PDB file of C-alpha atoms in Angstrom:
ATOM      1  CA  MET A 986       3.410 -20.629  -2.343  1.00 62.00           C
ATOM      2  CA  ALA A 987       0.634 -18.089  -2.308  1.00 78.00           C
ATOM      3  CA  PHE A 988      -1.920 -16.279  -0.186  1.00 95.00           C
ATOM      4  CA  ILE A 989      -4.578 -17.852  -2.386  1.00 94.00           C
ATOM      5  CA  ASP A 990      -4.930 -21.523  -3.146  1.00 95.00           C
ATOM      6  CA  THR A 991      -3.953 -22.395  -6.683  1.00 96.00           C
ATOM      7  CA  ILE A 992      -5.035 -25.332  -8.761  1.00 97.00           C
ATOM      8  CA  PRO A 993      -2.553 -28.168  -8.234  1.00 96.00           C
ATOM      9  CA  PRO A 994      -1.072 -29.594 -11.430  1.00 97.00           C
ATOM     10  CA  GLU A 995      -2.639 -32.996 -10.835  1.00 97.00           C
ATOM     11  CA  ALA A 996      -6.109 -31.389 -10.574  1.00 97.00           C
ATOM     12  CA  ALA A 997      -5.721 -29.114 -13.601  1.00 98.00           C
ATOM     13  CA  ASP A 998      -7.850 -29.667 -16.659  1.00 97.00           C
ATOM     14  CA  GLY A 999      -8.883 -27.766 -19.781  1.00 98.00           C
ATOM     15  CA  ASP A1000      -7.309 -24.313 -20.168  1.00 98.00           C
ATOM     16  CA  VAL A1001      -5.454 -24.592 -16.864  1.00 98.00           C
ATOM     17  CA  ALA A1002      -3.854 -27.907 -17.828  1.00 98.00           C
ATOM     18  CA  ALA A1003      -2.881 -26.464 -21.216  1.00 98.00           C
ATOM     19  CA  MET A1004      -1.415 -23.337 -19.564  1.00 98.00           C
ATOM     20  CA  TYR A1005       0.579 -25.502 -17.150  1.00 98.00           C
ATOM     21  CA  GLU A1006       1.866 -27.755 -19.917  1.00 98.00           C
ATOM     22  CA  THR A1007       2.882 -24.839 -22.153  1.00 97.00           C
ATOM     23  CA  ASP A1008       4.912 -23.198 -19.392  1.00 97.00           C
ATOM     24  CA  ARG A1009       6.343 -26.495 -18.132  1.00 97.00           C
ATOM     25  CA  ALA A1010       7.553 -27.233 -21.664  1.00 97.00           C
ATOM     26  CA  GLY A1011       8.987 -23.742 -22.106  1.00 95.00           C
ATOM     27  CA  TRP A1012      10.669 -23.408 -18.727  1.00 93.00           C
ATOM     28  CA  GLY A1013      11.493 -27.033 -17.943  1.00 95.00           C
ATOM     29  CA  PHE A1014       9.376 -26.721 -14.769  1.00 95.00           C
ATOM     30  CA  LEU A1015       6.038 -25.225 -13.778  1.00 97.00           C
ATOM     31  CA  PRO A1016       6.775 -21.669 -12.597  1.00 96.00           C
ATOM     32  CA  ASN A1017       4.990 -20.363  -9.529  1.00 95.00           C
ATOM     33  CA  PHE A1018       3.872 -17.329 -11.538  1.00 96.00           C
ATOM     34  CA  THR A1019       1.923 -19.608 -13.872  1.00 97.00           C
ATOM     35  CA  ARG A1020       0.155 -21.257 -10.963  1.00 96.00           C
ATOM     36  CA  ALA A1021      -0.712 -17.813  -9.585  1.00 96.00           C
ATOM     37  CA  TYR A1022      -3.031 -17.364 -12.588  1.00 97.00           C
ATOM     38  CA  SER A1023      -4.609 -20.824 -12.337  1.00 97.00           C
ATOM     39  CA  HIS A1024      -8.069 -19.454 -11.557  1.00 97.00           C
ATOM     40  CA  ARG A1025      -7.927 -17.076 -14.543  1.00 98.00           C
ATOM     41  CA  PRO A1026      -6.071 -18.726 -17.431  1.00 98.00           C
ATOM     42  CA  GLY A1027      -7.683 -16.272 -19.871  1.00 98.00           C
ATOM     43  CA  VAL A1028      -6.044 -13.363 -18.042  1.00 98.00           C
ATOM     44  CA  TYR A1029      -2.701 -15.148 -18.191  1.00 97.00           C
ATOM     45  CA  ALA A1030      -3.167 -15.798 -21.909  1.00 97.00           C
ATOM     46  CA  ALA A1031      -3.996 -12.119 -22.441  1.00 98.00           C
ATOM     47  CA  TRP A1032      -0.891 -11.147 -20.432  1.00 97.00           C
ATOM     48  CA  ARG A1033       1.295 -13.414 -22.546  1.00 96.00           C
ATOM     49  CA  GLY A1034      -0.141 -11.854 -25.695  1.00 98.00           C
ATOM     50  CA  LEU A1035       0.348  -8.317 -24.442  1.00 98.00           C
ATOM     51  CA  ASN A1036       3.851  -8.929 -23.155  1.00 97.00           C
ATOM     52  CA  GLY A1037       4.814 -10.805 -26.298  1.00 97.00           C
ATOM     53  CA  SER A1038       3.592  -7.888 -28.419  1.00 98.00           C
ATOM     54  CA  ILE A1039       5.648  -5.452 -26.365  1.00 98.00           C
ATOM     55  CA  LYS A1040       8.789  -7.594 -26.498  1.00 97.00           C
ATOM     56  CA  ALA A1041       8.425  -8.226 -30.235  1.00 97.00           C
ATOM     57  CA  ASN A1042       9.082  -4.558 -30.922  1.00 95.00           C
ATOM     58  CA  MET A1043      12.045  -4.130 -28.601  1.00 97.00           C
ATOM     59  CA  ASP A1044      15.676  -5.030 -28.458  1.00 95.00           C
ATOM     60  CA  GLU A1045      15.896  -7.743 -25.767  1.00 96.00           C
ATOM     61  CA  ARG A1046      18.586  -5.894 -23.807  1.00 97.00           C
ATOM     62  CA  ARG A1047      16.549  -2.668 -23.694  1.00 98.00           C
ATOM     63  CA  TYR A1048      13.400  -4.580 -22.740  1.00 98.00           C
ATOM     64  CA  GLU A1049      15.175  -6.321 -19.861  1.00 97.00           C
ATOM     65  CA  ILE A1050      16.809  -3.101 -18.636  1.00 97.00           C
ATOM     66  CA  ALA A1051      13.445  -1.309 -18.584  1.00 98.00           C
ATOM     67  CA  THR A1052      11.741  -4.308 -16.987  1.00 97.00           C
ATOM     68  CA  LEU A1053      14.363  -4.701 -14.261  1.00 97.00           C
ATOM     69  CA  ALA A1054      14.299  -0.973 -13.522  1.00 97.00           C
ATOM     70  CA  ALA A1055      10.508  -1.062 -13.111  1.00 97.00           C
ATOM     71  CA  ALA A1056      10.624  -4.270 -11.054  1.00 96.00           C
ATOM     72  CA  ARG A1057      13.270  -2.743  -8.782  1.00 96.00           C
ATOM     73  CA  ARG A1058      11.177   0.351  -8.187  1.00 97.00           C
ATOM     74  CA  LEU A1059       8.165  -1.861  -7.422  1.00 96.00           C
ATOM     75  CA  ARG A1060      10.306  -3.939  -5.044  1.00 94.00           C
ATOM     76  CA  SER A1061       9.009  -6.972  -6.894  1.00 94.00           C
ATOM     77  CA  SER A1062      10.028 -10.102  -5.060  1.00 89.00           C
ATOM     78  CA  TYR A1063       9.543 -12.229  -8.178  1.00 91.00           C
ATOM     79  CA  CYS A1064      10.276 -10.087 -11.224  1.00 94.00           C
ATOM     80  CA  SER A1065      13.453  -8.455  -9.930  1.00 93.00           C
ATOM     81  CA  PRO A1066      15.429 -11.690  -9.531  1.00 92.00           C
ATOM     82  CA  ALA A1067      13.838 -13.325 -12.575  1.00 93.00           C
ATOM     83  CA  HIS A1068      14.618 -10.482 -14.974  1.00 94.00           C
ATOM     84  CA  GLY A1069      17.970  -9.855 -13.333  1.00 94.00           C
ATOM     85  CA  ARG A1070      18.870 -13.405 -14.235  1.00 93.00           C
ATOM     86  CA  VAL A1071      17.742 -12.942 -17.845  1.00 93.00           C
ATOM     87  CA  LEU A1072      19.620  -9.644 -18.153  1.00 96.00           C
ATOM     88  CA  ALA A1073      22.792 -11.244 -16.752  1.00 95.00           C
ATOM     89  CA  ARG A1074      22.940 -13.297 -19.961  1.00 95.00           C
ATOM     90  CA  LEU A1075      23.207 -10.035 -21.918  1.00 96.00           C
ATOM     91  CA  ILE A1076      25.380  -7.777 -19.756  1.00 96.00           C
ATOM     92  CA  PRO A1077      27.864  -8.339 -16.917  1.00 96.00           C
ATOM     93  CA  ALA A1078      26.350  -9.483 -13.613  1.00 95.00           C
ATOM     94  CA  SER A1079      27.952  -6.518 -11.838  1.00 95.00           C
ATOM     95  CA  VAL A1080      25.983  -4.125 -14.053  1.00 96.00           C
ATOM     96  CA  VAL A1081      22.774  -6.059 -13.412  1.00 96.00           C
ATOM     97  CA  GLU A1082      23.465  -5.703  -9.701  1.00 95.00           C
ATOM     98  CA  ASP A1083      23.949  -1.950 -10.132  1.00 95.00           C
ATOM     99  CA  ILE A1084      20.582  -1.668 -11.894  1.00 95.00           C
ATOM    100  CA  ALA A1085      18.881  -3.873  -9.293  1.00 94.00           C
ATOM    101  CA  LEU A1086      20.241  -1.728  -6.487  1.00 93.00           C
ATOM    102  CA  GLY A1087      19.580   1.584  -8.247  1.00 92.00           C
ATOM    103  CA  ARG A1088      23.261   2.457  -8.472  1.00 90.00           C
ATOM    104  CA  PRO A1089      24.924   4.225 -11.391  1.00 88.00           C
ATOM    105  CA  SER A1090      27.223   2.073 -13.480  1.00 91.00           C
ATOM    106  CA  GLU A1091      30.178   3.147 -15.563  1.00 91.00           C
ATOM    107  CA  GLU A1092      29.290   0.385 -18.027  1.00 92.00           C
ATOM    108  CA  LEU A1093      25.862   1.800 -18.878  1.00 96.00           C
ATOM    109  CA  ASP A1094      25.681   4.534 -21.473  1.00 96.00           C
ATOM    110  CA  ALA A1095      23.506   7.651 -21.411  1.00 97.00           C
ATOM    111  CA  LEU A1096      20.730   5.896 -23.340  1.00 97.00           C
ATOM    112  CA  ASP A1097      20.636   2.984 -20.887  1.00 97.00           C
ATOM    113  CA  MET A1098      20.447   5.438 -17.977  1.00 97.00           C
ATOM    114  CA  ALA A1099      17.631   7.385 -19.631  1.00 98.00           C
ATOM    115  CA  VAL A1100      15.691   4.145 -20.197  1.00 98.00           C
ATOM    116  CA  ILE A1101      16.198   3.211 -16.541  1.00 97.00           C
ATOM    117  CA  ASP A1102      15.077   6.650 -15.421  1.00 97.00           C
ATOM    118  CA  LEU A1103      11.934   6.573 -17.567  1.00 98.00           C
ATOM    119  CA  ALA A1104      10.992   3.037 -16.483  1.00 98.00           C
ATOM    120  CA  ASP A1105      11.555   4.051 -12.870  1.00 97.00           C
ATOM    121  CA  LYS A1106       9.284   7.074 -13.257  1.00 98.00           C
ATOM    122  CA  VAL A1107       6.554   5.011 -14.936  1.00 98.00           C
ATOM    123  CA  ALA A1108       6.650   2.472 -12.094  1.00 98.00           C
ATOM    124  CA  THR A1109       6.800   5.132  -9.359  1.00 97.00           C
ATOM    125  CA  ASP A1110       4.326   7.711 -10.612  1.00 97.00           C
ATOM    126  CA  ALA A1111       3.574   7.889 -14.318  1.00 97.00           C
ATOM    127  CA  THR A1112       2.193  11.412 -13.870  1.00 97.00           C
ATOM    128  CA  SER A1113       5.743  12.515 -13.055  1.00 97.00           C
ATOM    129  CA  VAL A1114       6.944  11.748 -16.608  1.00 98.00           C
ATOM    130  CA  THR A1115       7.578  15.016 -18.420  1.00 98.00           C
ATOM    131  CA  GLN A1116       8.188  16.181 -21.952  1.00 98.00           C
ATOM    132  CA  GLY A1117      11.797  16.569 -20.865  1.00 98.00           C
ATOM    133  CA  ASP A1118      12.038  12.830 -20.184  1.00 98.00           C
ATOM    134  CA  VAL A1119      10.810  12.113 -23.703  1.00 98.00           C
ATOM    135  CA  GLU A1120      13.108  14.750 -25.233  1.00 98.00           C
ATOM    136  CA  ARG A1121      16.054  13.219 -23.399  1.00 98.00           C
ATOM    137  CA  LEU A1122      15.405   9.867 -25.077  1.00 98.00           C
ATOM    138  CA  ARG A1123      14.781  11.492 -28.458  1.00 98.00           C
ATOM    139  CA  GLY A1124      18.061  13.352 -28.096  1.00 98.00           C
ATOM    140  CA  LEU A1125      19.784  10.020 -27.510  1.00 98.00           C
ATOM    141  CA  GLY A1126      18.376   8.630 -30.753  1.00 98.00           C
ATOM    142  CA  LEU A1127      15.152   6.842 -29.804  1.00 98.00           C
ATOM    143  CA  THR A1128      12.103   7.221 -31.973  1.00 98.00           C
ATOM    144  CA  ASP A1129       8.713   7.948 -30.461  1.00 98.00           C
ATOM    145  CA  ALA A1130       7.747   4.305 -31.062  1.00 98.00           C
ATOM    146  CA  GLU A1131      10.841   3.144 -29.161  1.00 98.00           C
ATOM    147  CA  ILE A1132      10.042   5.522 -26.297  1.00 98.00           C
ATOM    148  CA  LEU A1133       6.517   4.116 -26.183  1.00 98.00           C
ATOM    149  CA  ASP A1134       8.033   0.613 -26.032  1.00 98.00           C
ATOM    150  CA  VAL A1135       9.950   1.546 -22.861  1.00 98.00           C
ATOM    151  CA  VAL A1136       6.761   2.931 -21.300  1.00 98.00           C
ATOM    152  CA  LEU A1137       4.818  -0.172 -22.308  1.00 98.00           C
ATOM    153  CA  ALA A1138       7.459  -2.510 -20.849  1.00 98.00           C
ATOM    154  CA  ALA A1139       7.515  -0.633 -17.539  1.00 98.00           C
ATOM    155  CA  ALA A1140       3.728  -0.313 -17.299  1.00 98.00           C
ATOM    156  CA  ALA A1141       3.191  -3.984 -18.141  1.00 98.00           C
ATOM    157  CA  ARG A1142       5.715  -4.934 -15.459  1.00 97.00           C
ATOM    158  CA  CYS A1143       3.658  -2.965 -12.950  1.00 97.00           C
ATOM    159  CA  PHE A1144       0.632  -5.151 -13.665  1.00 97.00           C
ATOM    160  CA  PHE A1145       2.439  -8.475 -13.551  1.00 97.00           C
ATOM    161  CA  SER A1146       4.626  -7.698 -10.529  1.00 95.00           C
ATOM    162  CA  LYS A1147       1.771  -6.308  -8.487  1.00 96.00           C
ATOM    163  CA  VAL A1148      -0.413  -9.341  -9.176  1.00 96.00           C
ATOM    164  CA  LEU A1149       2.332 -11.752  -8.124  1.00 96.00           C
ATOM    165  CA  ASP A1150       3.215  -9.827  -4.970  1.00 94.00           C
ATOM    166  CA  ALA A1151      -0.441  -9.276  -4.014  1.00 95.00           C
ATOM    167  CA  VAL A1152      -1.192 -13.003  -4.124  1.00 96.00           C
ATOM    168  CA  GLY A1153       2.041 -13.915  -2.321  1.00 95.00           C
ATOM    169  CA  CYS A1154       3.703 -15.681  -5.227  1.00 95.00           C
ATOM    170  CA  ASP A1155       7.207 -16.732  -4.192  1.00 92.00           C
ATOM    171  CA  PRO A1156      10.010 -16.637  -6.751  1.00 92.00           C
ATOM    172  CA  ASP A1157      11.033 -20.058  -7.986  1.00 92.00           C
ATOM    173  CA  ALA A1158      14.317 -21.316  -6.558  1.00 90.00           C
ATOM    174  CA  VAL A1159      15.908 -21.115 -10.022  1.00 89.00           C
ATOM    175  CA  PHE A1160      15.657 -17.299  -9.879  1.00 83.00           C
ATOM    176  CA  ASN A1161      17.444 -16.925  -6.541  1.00 74.00           C
TER     177      ASN A1161
END
């Protein structure tokens, strides 16, 4: 499952056992990504808090579009299929495939494309984001807080995806 050994469920106790049980209850199985954090359950708890705070301020569709765009740019072996699956509940699978492959889609509007472009830039090289990128989103009706939400979603995805890929965390079969 990983380049590092993780704590097996039967050996978990304390915070690790609680983390495993919470995610098992929520997902119906123990995700590999949860096990990847088994040596640092406090980091995983902080991640869940941060990500939950980001998501709480965003429309789910926009969050998933930004997240998938960032995961695609990062070539995330875990987050791309996982968030593609979530997004496919909200938009047609063919559009999800277009986003995942970096193709334009007739079914995405100018705002969706600007969100994808910003998330892609954040994941590729955040120093390449310009005032023009922000103005583009403002011109399409987003507030500065909503623009920040897109940046936060993409930047947070960078952290999570890079951790999972760096420790060799395989996507769960359910996401394939």
